[in-house]
Amino acid sequence: MTTGSLTDQLATIAGESALSTWTEPSSARELPLLTPPDEESCVRALQLATENQLALIPIGLGGKTSQTRAAKRADFALSMRGVAGVEAYEPGDGTVTVRAGTTMSELQAVVNAGGHRLTPDVPLPDRSTIGGVIAAGQSGFDRLRFGPIRNHVLGLRVLLGDGTGALTGGRLVKNVTGYDLQRLYAGSRGSLCLIVEASLRLFPLPESELVFTGQTPSLELAMESLRRAGELPLTWDTLSIAGQSGCYRVLAALSGRDAMLSSHRSNVDACIAELDSLQTFEGELARTARDSARDAELTGGWPHLRLLCRPSELSRQSELIFSALRELSESPPRIQVHPRIATLDLWLSEPDATRRSEQLIELFEVAATHSLHIEWLGSQRALAQELAASDTTTPALRLMTKLQSSLDPAGVFARGRFLGGL
Amino acid sequence: MNAKVHSELRAIVGDRGIVDSPTRIVPYESDGLAILRQRPELVLLPRTTEETAACMQVLHREGVPIVPRGAGTGLAGGATPVEGGVVIGLARMREVLELNVEDRFARVQAGLVNASLTRACEKHDLFYAPDPSSQRACTLGGNIAANSGGPHCFKYGNTTQHVLGLVIVTHDGEVLELTESDVEPLGYDLVGLFVGSEGTFGIATEIKLRLVRRPPVVETLLAIFTDLDSACETATKMIARRLEPSAIEILDKLTIQAVEDSVFAAGYPREAGAVLLTEVEGLEEEVSATSEDIRAIFSECGAIEVRTARDDAERLSLWAGRKGAFGAMGRVAPDLYVADACVPRTKLGAMVQQTVEIAKELNLRLATVFHAGDGNLHPNICYDRRDQDEVRRVLEAGRRILESCVDAGGSLSGEHGVGLEKLEQMEYQFAAEDLATMCLVRDVWDPDRRLNPGKLIPLRACMETRAAFIGKTPQDIAR
């Protein structure tokens, strides 16, 4: 099918106004973008793809596609942004069912009004759809308290490659009927199905919030302060460190009953007393401070690299990465650390893309030597090809490939964007 | 199974790892759903992942059906060898392989009993959160297969939220190591997909589990009501007012009486129409504030008395009564049918009332004990399996209760799984396309459908809907 006839066909599905163009970040190729206004149009787009052996890239607002590798083949992109809105919100039950194209901020506004809190608390919620967040398996700034997003997706309604609709899970907070396919779909980055609707568990809005911030030139002191805070018998929302060599900003966020926060405030102060520029925020100011730190995570885009490990290993493994980087570049990286979750996100300072790719490849070699688990989150094509070639074929990866072939035999969902060519 | 294969399997697991005598094999005919029984050809009890893999390779070569089994405490017939074949039991895989206090996880063999893990880590002020009523007997491998719950899963979530990694032996004896990352899966979440697959994807032999810090303060409250409706209304109000205790359990009058007549006697008042048992955990100030809010709801809903456990011994006794309730029902009748369904928490009272009416209409004795906080109902029907008419009425009541729950927006199971018991009702809850998708996934893990055959998804649904998918008739794909 020529590009012209493809756009003509797409236009027949939802009209010219639903058509635009979109550039795949990893390949810089421009693709026709269809934004269907409803689920029925999504089904027709998938059927068109199946009948004509086309491959499509599903997106929400497209923000997270820079985290994926270049598709082996892609004929068009399909945005779910038009399929939006809350289907059912049951305040008395603490659950919500929402269409995939709804932004996180739209959803947050609805449930907040009903006394509920939405997790995950992702950066830039007005630029993320719930479908995109689930497809990317993106957990939030509140992960320390609530866990990863996959724990809170109660059910999903999806479309398979040929347009067949299928439901998994339900709208209940507890349910073990049938396979947990929502766990398979969450984090599958649009490589298995198109998410059209999700049911989520909600949590009560807290009575009070407190956010503690401080600064230090020493990463070790920042880590030690948060280690002490983490040992307190408190349920933390967030413990994070962000910054660059010479200036690290520490944030510790708590929420819950008023009496509890008042009573333990001084214990937290003692843990972080050695930091500079200490500040404590309450109520609305606390939320602003937390949101601002959360959104700052993505200043300059998605991180280039993420180290994942056990909490007790984080300092040692981080130092291996930093030490390797010092050999490669004079400019220190910007980092974001969640010590209790045990993740280190890293943005390289090297402005030249080719040189940056070389640095990343070297860091992967260091990681392989020391058996570190690092994820590459960027999208540059040369690096993607190099890393794809190094994906090890394990029994697990073979099983994943079979799952993909079984659920999407025609390859409607563009392949090669995820681990191991999935 | 011929003698040569038998000897080959014996050589792998040793004399103590094989059960084939007619008397010793009887307990393996069913799990807790004793109403449905079938004798397996053989039972194997391997000690390690390697032995399990070697057994599975032989059975794959021979095309023998395999039924994985933990302790056999399941209540949905999930471990019943409905098509015969070989049962592979976890009973001899009971080691704690690693206890990491600093990073709060444990690596265990799958046959370790649930409560043994908490015992192993309690001196470090840690515990394993999912606490099914059978936790003193059920295995962690069985918990993985069923995605088990328990009273405190209201706060902590079902088993799936606590599994960090798995070692799985697949249908052909390949070992799948899914233990590389605690934080995020590498690729698809195969661990999350496997949990709750009821033995149809493979056998988990080693499990990495998250441990939780013991809360500094725990307060256990027992509210006493004259009737079951008021207890249900209380639970619904607690959820609607966004309160977060760690458990909300309700026991009705018949259950209270059975418990108080048994070794699990907890001091529940015999004259009560229902009791609501709740627990609040955390720091002193939050426990105090939440308890005060809960007491206000108790009062509003007409609780005639509220008791607070004075010490750990009293708290444990109150919970022993709750967790021993199923066992205590043995005093009421020789057999017990434990239903398990979930409903939206706004519909608790109406659905409990409906189960009472169904039992009344069919002239059955119903005892209700359930996880009210999660909307997870357990209507228990007391019966005698020697009375064939009563058995028929029990099964009809079970079917009607489950279908009523689905009609109210609920589901067939909250924690026991589908197993054999709810197989046919899967078509009531799910559309053909939903089941077909599940079949596609099952066939990837076990293309010959030899792992726990006849469970979870009705074969008819698989054949018909799968055919629709690939353009063939059911006869084309029937084996």
PDB file of N, CA and C in Angstrom, chain A residues 262-341:
ATOM      1  N   SER A 262       2.547  15.129  62.903  1.00  0.00           N
ATOM      2  CA  SER A 262       3.011  16.126  63.898  1.00  0.00           C
ATOM      3  C   SER A 262       3.971  15.478  64.883  1.00  0.00           C
ATOM      4  N   SER A 263       3.633  14.281  65.295  1.00  0.00           N
ATOM      5  CA  SER A 263       4.410  13.632  66.333  1.00  0.00           C
ATOM      6  C   SER A 263       5.798  13.207  65.864  1.00  0.00           C
ATOM      7  N   HIS A 264       5.935  12.886  64.579  1.00  0.00           N
ATOM      8  CA  HIS A 264       7.214  12.327  64.110  1.00  0.00           C
ATOM      9  C   HIS A 264       8.057  13.307  63.314  1.00  0.00           C
ATOM     10  N   ARG A 265       7.586  14.520  63.219  1.00  0.00           N
ATOM     11  CA  ARG A 265       8.310  15.516  62.439  1.00  0.00           C
ATOM     12  C   ARG A 265       9.742  15.704  62.951  1.00  0.00           C
ATOM     13  N   SER A 266       9.884  15.771  64.258  1.00  0.00           N
ATOM     14  CA  SER A 266      11.218  16.019  64.827  1.00  0.00           C
ATOM     15  C   SER A 266      12.154  14.836  64.585  1.00  0.00           C
ATOM     16  N   ASN A 267      11.608  13.615  64.527  1.00  0.00           N
ATOM     17  CA  ASN A 267      12.459  12.449  64.239  1.00  0.00           C
ATOM     18  C   ASN A 267      13.045  12.544  62.834  1.00  0.00           C
ATOM     19  N   VAL A 268      12.221  13.011  61.908  1.00  0.00           N
ATOM     20  CA  VAL A 268      12.715  13.158  60.532  1.00  0.00           C
ATOM     21  C   VAL A 268      13.758  14.267  60.495  1.00  0.00           C
ATOM     22  N   ASP A 269      13.468  15.371  61.164  1.00  0.00           N
ATOM     23  CA  ASP A 269      14.428  16.482  61.191  1.00  0.00           C
ATOM     24  C   ASP A 269      15.802  15.996  61.654  1.00  0.00           C
ATOM     25  N   ALA A 270      15.810  15.124  62.655  1.00  0.00           N
ATOM     26  CA  ALA A 270      17.079  14.635  63.197  1.00  0.00           C
ATOM     27  C   ALA A 270      17.851  13.817  62.160  1.00  0.00           C
ATOM     28  N   CYS A 271      17.121  13.088  61.343  1.00  0.00           N
ATOM     29  CA  CYS A 271      17.787  12.238  60.327  1.00  0.00           C
ATOM     30  C   CYS A 271      18.482  13.071  59.256  1.00  0.00           C
ATOM     31  N   ILE A 272      17.901  14.217  58.938  1.00  0.00           N
ATOM     32  CA  ILE A 272      18.434  14.989  57.804  1.00  0.00           C
ATOM     33  C   ILE A 272      19.125  16.273  58.272  1.00  0.00           C
ATOM     34  N   ALA A 273      19.410  16.354  59.576  1.00  0.00           N
ATOM     35  CA  ALA A 273      19.926  17.611  60.165  1.00  0.00           C
ATOM     36  C   ALA A 273      21.248  18.066  59.561  1.00  0.00           C
ATOM     37  N   GLU A 274      22.043  17.140  59.038  1.00  0.00           N
ATOM     38  CA  GLU A 274      23.359  17.536  58.517  1.00  0.00           C
ATOM     39  C   GLU A 274      23.285  18.139  57.115  1.00  0.00           C
ATOM     40  N   LEU A 275      22.115  18.112  56.516  1.00  0.00           N
ATOM     41  CA  LEU A 275      21.987  18.707  55.184  1.00  0.00           C
ATOM     42  C   LEU A 275      21.915  20.227  55.284  1.00  0.00           C
ATOM     43  N   ASP A 276      22.191  20.925  54.191  1.00  0.00           N
ATOM     44  CA  ASP A 276      22.083  22.382  54.141  1.00  0.00           C
ATOM     45  C   ASP A 276      20.688  22.773  53.637  1.00  0.00           C
ATOM     46  N   SER A 277      20.381  24.034  53.822  1.00  0.00           N
ATOM     47  CA  SER A 277      19.148  24.643  53.272  1.00  0.00           C
ATOM     48  C   SER A 277      17.901  23.825  53.576  1.00  0.00           C
ATOM     49  N   LEU A 278      17.784  23.374  54.805  1.00  0.00           N
ATOM     50  CA  LEU A 278      16.649  22.529  55.178  1.00  0.00           C
ATOM     51  C   LEU A 278      15.333  23.308  55.131  1.00  0.00           C
ATOM     52  N   GLN A 279      14.326  22.675  54.602  1.00  0.00           N
ATOM     53  CA  GLN A 279      12.987  23.281  54.591  1.00  0.00           C
ATOM     54  C   GLN A 279      11.936  22.196  54.805  1.00  0.00           C
ATOM     55  N   THR A 280      10.859  22.566  55.454  1.00  0.00           N
ATOM     56  CA  THR A 280       9.744  21.634  55.608  1.00  0.00           C
ATOM     57  C   THR A 280       8.479  22.308  55.096  1.00  0.00           C
ATOM     58  N   PHE A 281       7.748  21.572  54.274  1.00  0.00           N
ATOM     59  CA  PHE A 281       6.521  22.117  53.688  1.00  0.00           C
ATOM     60  C   PHE A 281       5.322  21.321  54.171  1.00  0.00           C
ATOM     61  N   GLU A 282       4.218  22.020  54.375  1.00  0.00           N
ATOM     62  CA  GLU A 282       2.979  21.347  54.814  1.00  0.00           C
ATOM     63  C   GLU A 282       1.857  21.656  53.831  1.00  0.00           C
ATOM     64  N   GLY A 283       0.833  20.804  53.859  1.00  0.00           N
ATOM     65  CA  GLY A 283      -0.398  21.062  53.098  1.00  0.00           C
ATOM     66  C   GLY A 283      -0.150  21.327  51.634  1.00  0.00           C
ATOM     67  N   GLU A 284      -0.770  22.412  51.125  1.00  0.00           N
ATOM     68  CA  GLU A 284      -0.682  22.731  49.707  1.00  0.00           C
ATOM     69  C   GLU A 284       0.760  22.966  49.272  1.00  0.00           C
ATOM     70  N   LEU A 285       1.547  23.591  50.169  1.00  0.00           N
ATOM     71  CA  LEU A 285       2.957  23.851  49.831  1.00  0.00           C
ATOM     72  C   LEU A 285       3.726  22.532  49.702  1.00  0.00           C
ATOM     73  N   ALA A 286       3.361  21.562  50.520  1.00  0.00           N
ATOM     74  CA  ALA A 286       4.019  20.252  50.437  1.00  0.00           C
ATOM     75  C   ALA A 286       3.737  19.620  49.079  1.00  0.00           C
ATOM     76  N   ARG A 287       2.479  19.712  48.654  1.00  0.00           N
ATOM     77  CA  ARG A 287       2.118  19.119  47.353  1.00  0.00           C
ATOM     78  C   ARG A 287       2.872  19.804  46.217  1.00  0.00           C
ATOM     79  N   THR A 288       2.983  21.131  46.328  1.00  0.00           N
ATOM     80  CA  THR A 288       3.699  21.874  45.278  1.00  0.00           C
ATOM     81  C   THR A 288       5.167  21.464  45.246  1.00  0.00           C
ATOM     82  N   ALA A 289       5.770  21.359  46.431  1.00  0.00           N
ATOM     83  CA  ALA A 289       7.193  20.979  46.490  1.00  0.00           C
ATOM     84  C   ALA A 289       7.404  19.587  45.915  1.00  0.00           C
ATOM     85  N   ARG A 290       6.493  18.682  46.258  1.00  0.00           N
ATOM     86  CA  ARG A 290       6.619  17.298  45.769  1.00  0.00           C
ATOM     87  C   ARG A 290       6.422  17.250  44.247  1.00  0.00           C
ATOM     88  N   ASP A 291       5.374  17.936  43.760  1.00  0.00           N
ATOM     89  CA  ASP A 291       5.106  17.922  42.313  1.00  0.00           C
ATOM     90  C   ASP A 291       6.257  18.517  41.531  1.00  0.00           C
ATOM     91  N   SER A 292       6.825  19.565  42.100  1.00  0.00           N
ATOM     92  CA  SER A 292       7.913  20.230  41.390  1.00  0.00           C
ATOM     93  C   SER A 292       9.137  19.319  41.318  1.00  0.00           C
ATOM     94  N   ALA A 293       9.455  18.611  42.410  1.00  0.00           N
ATOM     95  CA  ALA A 293      10.581  17.665  42.382  1.00  0.00           C
ATOM     96  C   ALA A 293      10.278  16.509  41.421  1.00  0.00           C
ATOM     97  N   ARG A 294       9.035  16.064  41.426  1.00  0.00           N
ATOM     98  CA  ARG A 294       8.621  14.962  40.541  1.00  0.00           C
ATOM     99  C   ARG A 294       8.798  15.355  39.071  1.00  0.00           C
ATOM    100  N   ASP A 295       8.319  16.554  38.718  1.00  0.00           N
ATOM    101  CA  ASP A 295       8.392  16.968  37.322  1.00  0.00           C
ATOM    102  C   ASP A 295       9.822  17.273  36.898  1.00  0.00           C
ATOM    103  N   ALA A 296      10.642  17.702  37.882  1.00  0.00           N
ATOM    104  CA  ALA A 296      12.039  18.004  37.552  1.00  0.00           C
ATOM    105  C   ALA A 296      12.781  16.747  37.120  1.00  0.00           C
ATOM    106  N   GLU A 297      12.250  15.579  37.479  1.00  0.00           N
ATOM    107  CA  GLU A 297      12.876  14.320  37.046  1.00  0.00           C
ATOM    108  C   GLU A 297      13.044  14.285  35.534  1.00  0.00           C
ATOM    109  N   LEU A 298      12.087  14.901  34.848  1.00  0.00           N
ATOM    110  CA  LEU A 298      12.116  14.786  33.392  1.00  0.00           C
ATOM    111  C   LEU A 298      12.633  16.040  32.691  1.00  0.00           C
ATOM    112  N   THR A 299      13.218  16.959  33.470  1.00  0.00           N
ATOM    113  CA  THR A 299      13.808  18.126  32.826  1.00  0.00           C
ATOM    114  C   THR A 299      14.919  17.620  31.916  1.00  0.00           C
ATOM    115  N   GLY A 300      14.850  17.989  30.681  1.00  0.00           N
ATOM    116  CA  GLY A 300      15.872  17.501  29.749  1.00  0.00           C
ATOM    117  C   GLY A 300      15.538  16.128  29.202  1.00  0.00           C
ATOM    118  N   GLY A 301      14.330  15.684  29.397  1.00  0.00           N
ATOM    119  CA  GLY A 301      13.899  14.406  28.797  1.00  0.00           C
ATOM    120  C   GLY A 301      14.095  13.219  29.703  1.00  0.00           C
ATOM    121  N   TRP A 302      13.827  12.040  29.149  1.00  0.00           N
ATOM    122  CA  TRP A 302      13.931  10.805  29.904  1.00  0.00           C
ATOM    123  C   TRP A 302      15.398  10.486  30.170  1.00  0.00           C
ATOM    124  N   PRO A 303      15.682   9.829  31.283  1.00  0.00           N
ATOM    125  CA  PRO A 303      17.083   9.499  31.575  1.00  0.00           C
ATOM    126  C   PRO A 303      17.666   8.580  30.505  1.00  0.00           C
ATOM    127  N   HIS A 304      18.991   8.633  30.380  1.00  0.00           N
ATOM    128  CA  HIS A 304      19.652   7.792  29.382  1.00  0.00           C
ATOM    129  C   HIS A 304      19.827   6.364  29.885  1.00  0.00           C
ATOM    130  N   LEU A 305      19.907   6.225  31.195  1.00  0.00           N
ATOM    131  CA  LEU A 305      20.266   4.932  31.756  1.00  0.00           C
ATOM    132  C   LEU A 305      19.624   4.764  33.113  1.00  0.00           C
ATOM    133  N   ARG A 306      19.234   3.533  33.448  1.00  0.00           N
ATOM    134  CA  ARG A 306      18.716   3.274  34.799  1.00  0.00           C
ATOM    135  C   ARG A 306      19.409   2.038  35.372  1.00  0.00           C
ATOM    136  N   LEU A 307      19.926   2.224  36.566  1.00  0.00           N
ATOM    137  CA  LEU A 307      20.517   1.090  37.288  1.00  0.00           C
ATOM    138  C   LEU A 307      19.468   0.580  38.269  1.00  0.00           C
ATOM    139  N   LEU A 308      19.254  -0.731  38.275  1.00  0.00           N
ATOM    140  CA  LEU A 308      18.289  -1.352  39.190  1.00  0.00           C
ATOM    141  C   LEU A 308      19.043  -2.390  40.024  1.00  0.00           C
ATOM    142  N   CYS A 309      18.832  -2.371  41.318  1.00  0.00           N
ATOM    143  CA  CYS A 309      19.540  -3.358  42.151  1.00  0.00           C
ATOM    144  C   CYS A 309      18.837  -3.501  43.496  1.00  0.00           C
ATOM    145  N   ARG A 310      19.491  -4.180  44.436  1.00  0.00           N
ATOM    146  CA  ARG A 310      18.953  -4.251  45.796  1.00  0.00           C
ATOM    147  C   ARG A 310      19.368  -2.986  46.550  1.00  0.00           C
ATOM    148  N   PRO A 311      18.557  -2.542  47.518  1.00  0.00           N
ATOM    149  CA  PRO A 311      18.912  -1.321  48.254  1.00  0.00           C
ATOM    150  C   PRO A 311      20.319  -1.382  48.853  1.00  0.00           C
ATOM    151  N   SER A 312      20.718  -2.522  49.398  1.00  0.00           N
ATOM    152  CA  SER A 312      22.015  -2.596  50.061  1.00  0.00           C
ATOM    153  C   SER A 312      23.171  -2.526  49.058  1.00  0.00           C
ATOM    154  N   GLU A 313      22.881  -2.723  47.789  1.00  0.00           N
ATOM    155  CA  GLU A 313      23.926  -2.739  46.766  1.00  0.00           C
ATOM    156  C   GLU A 313      24.035  -1.406  46.026  1.00  0.00           C
ATOM    157  N   LEU A 314      23.097  -0.500  46.296  1.00  0.00           N
ATOM    158  CA  LEU A 314      22.986   0.695  45.450  1.00  0.00           C
ATOM    159  C   LEU A 314      24.246   1.560  45.471  1.00  0.00           C
ATOM    160  N   SER A 315      24.798   1.814  46.666  1.00  0.00           N
ATOM    161  CA  SER A 315      25.969   2.690  46.742  1.00  0.00           C
ATOM    162  C   SER A 315      27.145   2.088  45.981  1.00  0.00           C
ATOM    163  N   ARG A 316      27.405   0.814  46.199  1.00  0.00           N
ATOM    164  CA  ARG A 316      28.557   0.172  45.556  1.00  0.00           C
ATOM    165  C   ARG A 316      28.378   0.146  44.035  1.00  0.00           C
ATOM    166  N   GLN A 317      27.188  -0.226  43.593  1.00  0.00           N
ATOM    167  CA  GLN A 317      26.969  -0.341  42.152  1.00  0.00           C
ATOM    168  C   GLN A 317      26.964   1.031  41.474  1.00  0.00           C
ATOM    169  N   SER A 318      26.401   2.032  42.180  1.00  0.00           N
ATOM    170  CA  SER A 318      26.409   3.403  41.622  1.00  0.00           C
ATOM    171  C   SER A 318      27.847   3.858  41.436  1.00  0.00           C
ATOM    172  N   GLU A 319      28.683   3.565  42.427  1.00  0.00           N
ATOM    173  CA  GLU A 319      30.069   4.021  42.360  1.00  0.00           C
ATOM    174  C   GLU A 319      30.798   3.369  41.180  1.00  0.00           C
ATOM    175  N   LEU A 320      30.474   2.128  40.870  1.00  0.00           N
ATOM    176  CA  LEU A 320      31.086   1.470  39.704  1.00  0.00           C
ATOM    177  C   LEU A 320      30.732   2.229  38.422  1.00  0.00           C
ATOM    178  N   ILE A 321      29.467   2.649  38.342  1.00  0.00           N
ATOM    179  CA  ILE A 321      29.029   3.412  37.162  1.00  0.00           C
ATOM    180  C   ILE A 321      29.721   4.779  37.123  1.00  0.00           C
ATOM    181  N   PHE A 322      29.731   5.468  38.282  1.00  0.00           N
ATOM    182  CA  PHE A 322      30.350   6.805  38.325  1.00  0.00           C
ATOM    183  C   PHE A 322      31.833   6.720  37.983  1.00  0.00           C
ATOM    184  N   SER A 323      32.477   5.706  38.514  1.00  0.00           N
ATOM    185  CA  SER A 323      33.906   5.559  38.292  1.00  0.00           C
ATOM    186  C   SER A 323      34.190   5.338  36.802  1.00  0.00           C
ATOM    187  N   ALA A 324      33.387   4.516  36.168  1.00  0.00           N
ATOM    188  CA  ALA A 324      33.562   4.288  34.730  1.00  0.00           C
ATOM    189  C   ALA A 324      33.312   5.578  33.954  1.00  0.00           C
ATOM    190  N   LEU A 325      32.311   6.330  34.406  1.00  0.00           N
ATOM    191  CA  LEU A 325      31.980   7.580  33.704  1.00  0.00           C
ATOM    192  C   LEU A 325      33.093   8.614  33.834  1.00  0.00           C
ATOM    193  N   ARG A 326      33.750   8.636  34.984  1.00  0.00           N
ATOM    194  CA  ARG A 326      34.850   9.592  35.180  1.00  0.00           C
ATOM    195  C   ARG A 326      35.965   9.342  34.166  1.00  0.00           C
ATOM    196  N   GLU A 327      36.134   8.081  33.779  1.00  0.00           N
ATOM    197  CA  GLU A 327      37.140   7.742  32.770  1.00  0.00           C
ATOM    198  C   GLU A 327      36.709   8.222  31.382  1.00  0.00           C
ATOM    199  N   LEU A 328      35.412   8.309  31.193  1.00  0.00           N
ATOM    200  CA  LEU A 328      34.885   8.597  29.860  1.00  0.00           C
ATOM    201  C   LEU A 328      34.625  10.074  29.606  1.00  0.00           C
ATOM    202  N   SER A 329      34.365  10.809  30.669  1.00  0.00           N
ATOM    203  CA  SER A 329      33.937  12.196  30.464  1.00  0.00           C
ATOM    204  C   SER A 329      34.344  13.057  31.649  1.00  0.00           C
ATOM    205  N   GLU A 330      34.635  14.300  31.350  1.00  0.00           N
ATOM    206  CA  GLU A 330      34.980  15.213  32.446  1.00  0.00           C
ATOM    207  C   GLU A 330      33.723  15.800  33.081  1.00  0.00           C
ATOM    208  N   SER A 331      32.630  15.774  32.329  1.00  0.00           N
ATOM    209  CA  SER A 331      31.398  16.367  32.866  1.00  0.00           C
ATOM    210  C   SER A 331      30.616  15.304  33.637  1.00  0.00           C
ATOM    211  N   PRO A 332      30.330  15.591  34.892  1.00  0.00           N
ATOM    212  CA  PRO A 332      29.591  14.598  35.677  1.00  0.00           C
ATOM    213  C   PRO A 332      28.141  14.483  35.192  1.00  0.00           C
ATOM    214  N   PRO A 333      27.511  13.334  35.375  1.00  0.00           N
ATOM    215  CA  PRO A 333      26.127  13.168  34.927  1.00  0.00           C
ATOM    216  C   PRO A 333      25.157  13.789  35.917  1.00  0.00           C
ATOM    217  N   ARG A 334      23.964  14.039  35.457  1.00  0.00           N
ATOM    218  CA  ARG A 334      22.880  14.399  36.375  1.00  0.00           C
ATOM    219  C   ARG A 334      22.221  13.096  36.809  1.00  0.00           C
ATOM    220  N   ILE A 335      21.839  13.040  38.079  1.00  0.00           N
ATOM    221  CA  ILE A 335      21.272  11.779  38.564  1.00  0.00           C
ATOM    222  C   ILE A 335      19.979  11.988  39.350  1.00  0.00           C
ATOM    223  N   GLN A 336      19.214  10.927  39.450  1.00  0.00           N
ATOM    224  CA  GLN A 336      18.028  10.874  40.326  1.00  0.00           C
ATOM    225  C   GLN A 336      18.080   9.508  41.000  1.00  0.00           C
ATOM    226  N   VAL A 337      18.097   9.510  42.335  1.00  0.00           N
ATOM    227  CA  VAL A 337      18.218   8.249  43.060  1.00  0.00           C
ATOM    228  C   VAL A 337      16.996   8.061  43.953  1.00  0.00           C
ATOM    229  N   HIS A 338      16.430   6.853  43.908  1.00  0.00           N
ATOM    230  CA  HIS A 338      15.403   6.466  44.879  1.00  0.00           C
ATOM    231  C   HIS A 338      16.025   5.331  45.701  1.00  0.00           C
ATOM    232  N   PRO A 339      16.704   5.673  46.811  1.00  0.00           N
ATOM    233  CA  PRO A 339      17.549   4.662  47.462  1.00  0.00           C
ATOM    234  C   PRO A 339      16.796   3.467  48.012  1.00  0.00           C
ATOM    235  N   ARG A 340      15.580   3.653  48.510  1.00  0.00           N
ATOM    236  CA  ARG A 340      14.889   2.517  49.119  1.00  0.00           C
ATOM    237  C   ARG A 340      14.258   1.602  48.040  1.00  0.00           C
ATOM    238  N   ILE A 341      13.925   2.198  46.896  1.00  0.00           N
ATOM    239  CA  ILE A 341      13.454   1.360  45.784  1.00  0.00           C
ATOM    240  C   ILE A 341      14.663   0.745  45.086  1.00  0.00           C
TER     241      ILE A 341
END
